[in-house]
Amino acid sequence: MLTRIDHIGIACFDLDKTVEFYRATYGFEVFHTEVNEEQGVREAMLKINGTSDGGASYLQLLEPTREDSAVGKWLAKNGEGVHHIAFGTEDVLGDSEAIRGKGVRVLYDQPRTGSMGSSITFLHPKDCHGVLTELVTSNPDH
Amino acid sequence: MLTRIDHIGIACFDLDKTVEFYRATYGFEVFHTEVNEEQGVREAMLKINGTSDGGASYLQLLEPTREDSAVGKWLAKNGEGVHHIAFGTEDVLGDSEAIRGKGVRVLYDQPRTGSMGSSITFLHPKDCHGVLTELVTSNPDH
């Protein structure tokens, strides 16, 4: 069961400049940064608010670490902007399997590692009215 | 001060089909529907979670009511997908004026009426790293 907007993933050319834009314009501070080599991104998480399921909602700013990563190719085609949206769940595997059973393509056979040790998968945007959609189960140890 | 992700605005060609996709796939139910003639949209708000500032986060599904509306033109160019993101604030006018003072173009001189009687304005996406960004003050009487 999806219980929150976990984050909005925003692709950018220059992570440091984009972080500075969000800080200077809105006062949003960096909560966490990491490099995810598997996804080919360097990212910053900006925590915006807590959520009623005990989690939180973030902006996830993403800079590709290589041009042939998914985000790198997306940026080359689209320019900067919203790359994906993510819903939080207690059970990313169970929920993604249930959604696969409804005919929506799930991009991974097994969840992979996302921000802050979370477990994530993605749903094909062509099956989701044009929205690349991520499902996330947070890592409680993080 | 921006205290929550208020909503993610998603443009679609057929509101009823898109509402049904979100209901059947994720179990998200319609919280509110309305037609905003000024914005040229028919919309459905799906409430996803409550937020730590006492508000909530929604998906806002948007179908244009006319081809020459902002959403209609955006859809013709981009196809379905995430159209904008919105942050909630207690003071849309004060915050937007402060942001205008930082050199970000604000699209309206005065806030206009958004979903559920809210007061809204938009920031120019070219000044926001490609993200059309809305600021929202909820209407407490709604």
Short mmCIF file of C-alpha atoms in Angstrom, two decimals:
data_model
loop_
_atom_site.label_atom_id
_atom_site.label_comp_id
_atom_site.label_asym_id
_atom_site.label_seq_id
_atom_site.Cartn_x
_atom_site.Cartn_y
_atom_site.Cartn_z
CA MET A 1 0.00 0.00 0.00
CA LEU A 2 1.40 3.34 -1.07
CA THR A 3 1.15 5.76 1.86
CA ARG A 4 3.05 8.90 0.90
CA ILE A 5 4.71 10.96 -1.79
CA ASP A 6 8.26 9.93 -0.92
CA HIS A 7 10.05 12.25 -3.30
CA ILE A 8 10.07 14.14 -6.57
CA GLY A 9 13.14 13.32 -8.65
CA ILE A 10 14.52 16.33 -10.54
CA ALA A 11 17.28 15.95 -13.13
CA CYS A 12 19.85 18.73 -13.39
CA PHE A 13 23.10 19.41 -15.21
CA ASP A 14 24.98 20.78 -12.20
CA LEU A 15 24.04 19.44 -8.77
CA ASP A 16 25.89 22.09 -6.79
CA LYS A 17 24.27 24.97 -8.66
CA THR A 18 20.83 23.40 -8.35
CA VAL A 19 21.24 22.73 -4.62
CA GLU A 20 22.25 26.37 -4.24
CA PHE A 21 19.16 27.49 -6.19
CA TYR A 22 16.83 25.57 -3.86
CA ARG A 23 18.65 26.84 -0.77
CA ALA A 24 18.79 30.48 -1.83
CA THR A 25 15.29 30.63 -3.32
CA TYR A 26 13.26 28.58 -0.82
CA GLY A 27 15.53 27.93 2.15
CA PHE A 28 15.56 24.15 1.54
CA GLU A 29 18.66 22.52 3.03
CA VAL A 30 20.49 19.37 2.00
CA PHE A 31 19.49 16.43 4.20
CA HIS A 32 21.68 13.80 2.53
CA THR A 33 24.00 13.36 -0.44
CA GLU A 34 25.34 10.24 -2.12
CA VAL A 35 26.60 8.79 -5.36
CA ASN A 36 24.66 5.80 -6.71
CA GLU A 37 26.99 4.16 -9.24
CA GLU A 38 24.39 1.60 -10.30
CA GLN A 39 21.92 4.35 -11.20
CA GLY A 40 24.72 6.57 -12.53
CA VAL A 41 23.74 9.59 -10.45
CA ARG A 42 25.09 11.97 -7.88
CA GLU A 43 22.21 13.16 -5.76
CA ALA A 44 21.09 15.46 -2.98
CA MET A 45 17.98 14.87 -0.88
CA LEU A 46 16.20 17.98 0.43
CA LYS A 47 13.66 17.12 3.15
CA ILE A 48 10.53 19.21 2.72
CA ASN A 49 8.06 17.80 5.27
CA GLY A 50 7.16 14.86 7.46
CA THR A 51 4.28 12.63 6.37
CA SER A 52 1.35 11.07 8.18
CA ASP A 53 2.73 7.53 7.74
CA GLY A 54 5.82 8.42 9.81
CA GLY A 55 8.02 9.04 6.79
CA ALA A 56 8.95 12.20 4.92
CA SER A 57 8.77 13.86 1.51
CA TYR A 58 11.93 15.00 -0.24
CA LEU A 59 13.11 16.66 -3.39
CA GLN A 60 15.75 14.43 -4.95
CA LEU A 61 18.14 16.42 -7.16
CA LEU A 62 19.96 14.19 -9.65
CA GLU A 63 23.07 14.87 -11.72
CA PRO A 64 24.23 12.07 -14.01
CA THR A 65 27.72 10.68 -13.38
CA ARG A 66 27.89 9.38 -16.96
CA GLU A 67 26.14 10.33 -20.20
CA ASP A 68 24.88 6.79 -20.85
CA SER A 69 23.02 6.54 -17.53
CA ALA A 70 19.22 6.68 -17.61
CA VAL A 71 19.23 10.20 -16.17
CA GLY A 72 22.05 11.30 -18.49
CA LYS A 73 20.13 10.16 -21.56
CA TRP A 74 16.92 11.70 -20.27
CA LEU A 75 18.64 15.07 -19.66
CA ALA A 76 20.18 15.08 -23.13
CA LYS A 77 16.71 14.60 -24.62
CA ASN A 78 14.56 16.71 -22.31
CA GLY A 79 16.77 19.21 -20.51
CA GLU A 80 16.39 19.90 -16.82
CA GLY A 81 13.08 19.13 -15.11
CA VAL A 82 11.03 16.58 -13.21
CA HIS A 83 12.39 13.13 -14.05
CA HIS A 84 10.19 10.91 -11.86
CA ILE A 85 7.88 10.78 -8.86
CA ALA A 86 8.13 8.26 -6.02
CA PHE A 87 5.57 6.78 -3.65
CA GLY A 88 6.52 5.30 -0.29
CA THR A 89 5.38 1.84 0.79
CA GLU A 90 6.21 -0.63 3.55
CA ASP A 91 6.53 -3.40 0.94
CA VAL A 92 8.08 -2.39 -2.37
CA LEU A 93 8.36 -5.98 -3.60
CA GLY A 94 4.82 -6.98 -2.71
CA ASP A 95 3.31 -3.81 -4.11
CA SER A 96 5.35 -3.91 -7.30
CA GLU A 97 4.40 -7.55 -7.91
CA ALA A 98 0.72 -6.70 -7.38
CA ILE A 99 1.05 -3.80 -9.82
CA ARG A 100 2.86 -6.02 -12.34
CA GLY A 101 -0.12 -8.36 -12.08
CA LYS A 102 -2.34 -5.51 -13.27
CA GLY A 103 -0.36 -5.26 -16.51
CA VAL A 104 1.99 -2.39 -15.63
CA ARG A 105 5.62 -3.07 -16.57
CA VAL A 106 7.97 -3.10 -13.57
CA LEU A 107 11.53 -2.28 -14.65
CA TYR A 108 13.42 -4.53 -12.18
CA ASP A 109 12.85 -8.18 -11.30
CA GLN A 110 14.01 -7.47 -7.76
CA PRO A 111 14.16 -4.13 -5.94
CA ARG A 112 17.49 -2.32 -6.10
CA THR A 113 19.18 0.08 -3.68
CA GLY A 114 18.03 3.70 -3.75
CA SER A 115 18.71 6.78 -1.65
CA MET A 116 19.69 6.28 1.98
CA GLY A 117 19.69 2.49 1.73
CA SER A 118 16.09 2.27 0.55
CA SER A 119 14.70 -0.48 -1.68
CA ILE A 120 13.30 0.81 -4.94
CA THR A 121 11.79 -0.16 -8.24
CA PHE A 122 10.36 1.75 -11.19
CA LEU A 123 7.21 1.43 -13.28
CA HIS A 124 7.34 2.04 -17.03
CA PRO A 125 6.18 5.57 -17.82
CA LYS A 126 4.31 4.42 -20.93
CA ASP A 127 2.10 2.30 -18.66
CA CYS A 128 1.61 5.21 -16.21
CA HIS A 129 0.24 8.00 -18.42
CA GLY A 130 3.72 9.35 -19.12
CA VAL A 131 4.96 9.46 -15.53
CA LEU A 132 8.09 7.49 -14.61
CA THR A 133 6.98 6.20 -11.21
CA GLU A 134 9.19 4.83 -8.46
CA LEU A 135 8.15 2.78 -5.44
CA VAL A 136 10.32 3.11 -2.32
CA THR A 137 10.63 1.27 0.96
CA SER A 138 12.78 3.29 3.34
CA ASN A 139 15.64 1.71 5.25
CA PRO A 140 14.74 2.16 8.93
CA ASP A 141 18.41 1.85 9.92
CA HIS A 142 19.37 4.92 7.97
CA MET B 1 8.07 29.81 4.19
CA LEU B 2 7.38 26.71 2.14
CA THR B 3 6.41 23.88 4.49
CA ARG B 4 5.23 20.98 2.34
CA ILE B 5 4.97 19.40 -1.07
CA ASP B 6 1.36 20.41 -1.68
CA HIS B 7 0.85 18.53 -4.91
CA ILE B 8 2.33 17.16 -8.11
CA GLY B 9 0.43 18.39 -11.17
CA ILE B 10 0.11 15.75 -13.90
CA ALA B 11 -1.27 16.61 -17.33
CA CYS B 12 -3.38 13.99 -19.09
CA PHE B 13 -5.50 13.71 -22.21
CA ASP B 14 -8.46 11.96 -20.56
CA LEU B 15 -9.13 12.74 -16.90
CA ASP B 16 -11.57 9.90 -16.34
CA LYS B 17 -9.21 7.26 -17.73
CA THR B 18 -6.29 8.66 -15.73
CA VAL B 19 -8.30 8.76 -12.50
CA GLU B 20 -9.25 5.15 -13.14
CA PHE B 21 -5.57 4.21 -13.70
CA TYR B 22 -4.55 5.69 -10.34
CA ARG B 23 -7.49 4.03 -8.58
CA ALA B 24 -7.04 0.60 -10.12
CA THR B 25 -3.23 0.55 -9.93
CA TYR B 26 -2.55 2.15 -6.54
CA GLY B 27 -5.90 2.42 -4.78
CA PHE B 28 -5.79 6.24 -4.77
CA GLU B 29 -9.27 7.74 -4.56
CA VAL B 30 -10.59 11.07 -5.79
CA PHE B 31 -10.75 13.61 -2.96
CA HIS B 32 -12.09 16.54 -4.99
CA THR B 33 -12.90 17.50 -8.57
CA GLU B 34 -13.49 20.86 -10.16
CA VAL B 35 -13.27 22.84 -13.38
CA ASN B 36 -11.05 25.95 -13.29
CA GLU B 37 -12.10 28.01 -16.30
CA GLU B 38 -9.40 30.62 -15.75
CA GLN B 39 -6.68 27.94 -15.88
CA GLY B 40 -8.55 26.04 -18.61
CA VAL B 41 -8.47 22.71 -16.79
CA ARG B 42 -10.73 20.02 -15.45
CA GLU B 43 -9.00 18.43 -12.49
CA ALA B 44 -9.11 15.69 -9.88
CA MET B 45 -7.24 15.87 -6.58
CA LEU B 46 -6.10 12.53 -5.10
CA LYS B 47 -5.04 12.89 -1.46
CA ILE B 48 -1.93 10.79 -0.81
CA ASN B 49 -0.85 11.71 2.75
CA GLY B 50 -1.11 14.25 5.51
CA THR B 51 1.90 16.52 6.12
CA SER B 52 3.71 17.70 9.25
CA ASP B 53 2.51 21.30 8.78
CA GLY B 54 -1.13 20.21 9.15
CA GLY B 55 -1.77 20.11 5.41
CA ALA B 56 -1.69 17.31 2.87
CA SER B 57 0.00 16.19 -0.33
CA TYR B 58 -2.05 15.44 -3.42
CA LEU B 59 -1.71 14.31 -6.98
CA GLN B 60 -3.49 16.82 -9.18
CA LEU B 61 -4.61 15.28 -12.46
CA LEU B 62 -5.26 17.92 -15.12
CA GLU B 63 -7.14 17.68 -18.42
CA PRO B 64 -7.29 20.83 -20.53
CA THR B 65 -10.74 22.22 -21.29
CA ARG B 66 -9.40 24.04 -24.34
CA GLU B 67 -6.40 23.53 -26.62
CA ASP B 68 -5.09 27.07 -26.11
CA SER B 69 -4.85 26.75 -22.31
CA ALA B 70 -1.40 26.51 -20.78
CA VAL B 71 -1.90 22.82 -20.01
CA GLY B 72 -3.40 22.18 -23.46
CA LYS B 73 -0.38 23.68 -25.21
CA TRP B 74 2.01 21.86 -22.88
CA LEU B 75 0.31 18.52 -23.60
CA ALA B 76 0.42 19.07 -27.36
CA LYS B 77 4.17 19.64 -27.11
CA ASN B 78 5.18 17.12 -24.43
CA GLY B 79 2.51 14.47 -24.17
CA GLU B 80 1.27 13.23 -20.81
CA GLY B 81 3.48 13.61 -17.75
CA VAL B 82 4.41 15.78 -14.79
CA HIS B 83 3.42 19.36 -15.62
CA HIS B 84 4.40 21.15 -12.38
CA ILE B 85 5.17 20.76 -8.70
CA ALA B 86 3.64 22.82 -5.91
CA PHE B 87 4.86 23.83 -2.47
CA GLY B 88 2.49 24.84 0.33
CA THR B 89 2.96 28.05 2.30
CA GLU B 90 0.91 30.11 4.77
CA ASP B 91 1.65 33.24 2.71
CA VAL B 92 1.72 32.80 -1.04
CA LEU B 93 1.86 36.54 -1.72
CA GLY B 94 4.66 37.29 0.74
CA ASP B 95 6.73 34.30 -0.31
CA SER B 96 6.28 34.94 -4.02
CA GLU B 97 7.26 38.60 -3.61
CA ALA B 98 10.38 37.57 -1.68
CA ILE B 99 11.23 35.06 -4.41
CA ARG B 100 10.60 37.70 -7.11
CA GLY B 101 13.10 39.87 -5.24
CA LYS B 102 15.71 37.16 -5.76
CA GLY B 103 15.34 37.46 -9.53
CA VAL B 104 12.93 34.57 -10.19
CA ARG B 105 10.06 35.52 -12.50
CA VAL B 106 6.64 35.16 -10.84
CA LEU B 107 3.93 34.63 -13.46
CA TYR B 108 1.09 36.56 -11.76
CA ASP B 109 1.09 40.03 -10.19
CA GLN B 110 -1.46 38.84 -7.65
CA PRO B 111 -2.26 35.26 -6.59
CA ARG B 112 -5.13 33.60 -8.43
CA THR B 113 -7.62 30.94 -7.38
CA GLY B 114 -6.43 27.33 -7.48
CA SER B 115 -7.85 23.99 -6.37
CA MET B 116 -10.30 23.98 -3.49
CA GLY B 117 -10.34 27.76 -3.15
CA SER B 118 -6.58 28.03 -2.60
CA SER B 119 -4.48 31.05 -3.58
CA ILE B 120 -1.75 30.21 -6.08
CA THR B 121 1.00 31.60 -8.21
CA PHE B 122 3.64 30.10 -10.50
CA LEU B 123 7.37 30.62 -10.93
CA HIS B 124 8.88 30.59 -14.41
CA PRO B 125 10.40 27.17 -15.14
CA LYS B 126 13.39 28.73 -16.92
CA ASP B 127 14.33 30.40 -13.63
CA CYS B 128 13.81 27.14 -11.68
CA HIS B 129 16.10 24.67 -13.47
CA GLY B 130 13.31 23.55 -15.80
CA VAL B 131 10.63 22.96 -13.16
CA LEU B 132 7.35 24.86 -13.40
CA THR B 133 6.85 25.59 -9.70
CA GLU B 134 3.61 26.60 -8.01
CA LEU B 135 3.18 28.17 -4.58
CA VAL B 136 -0.12 27.43 -2.79
CA THR B 137 -1.87 28.77 0.28
CA SER B 138 -4.78 26.48 1.14
CA ASN B 139 -8.23 27.87 1.86
CA PRO B 140 -8.98 26.83 5.45
CA ASP B 141 -12.73 27.09 4.80
CA HIS B 142 -12.63 24.35 2.18
#
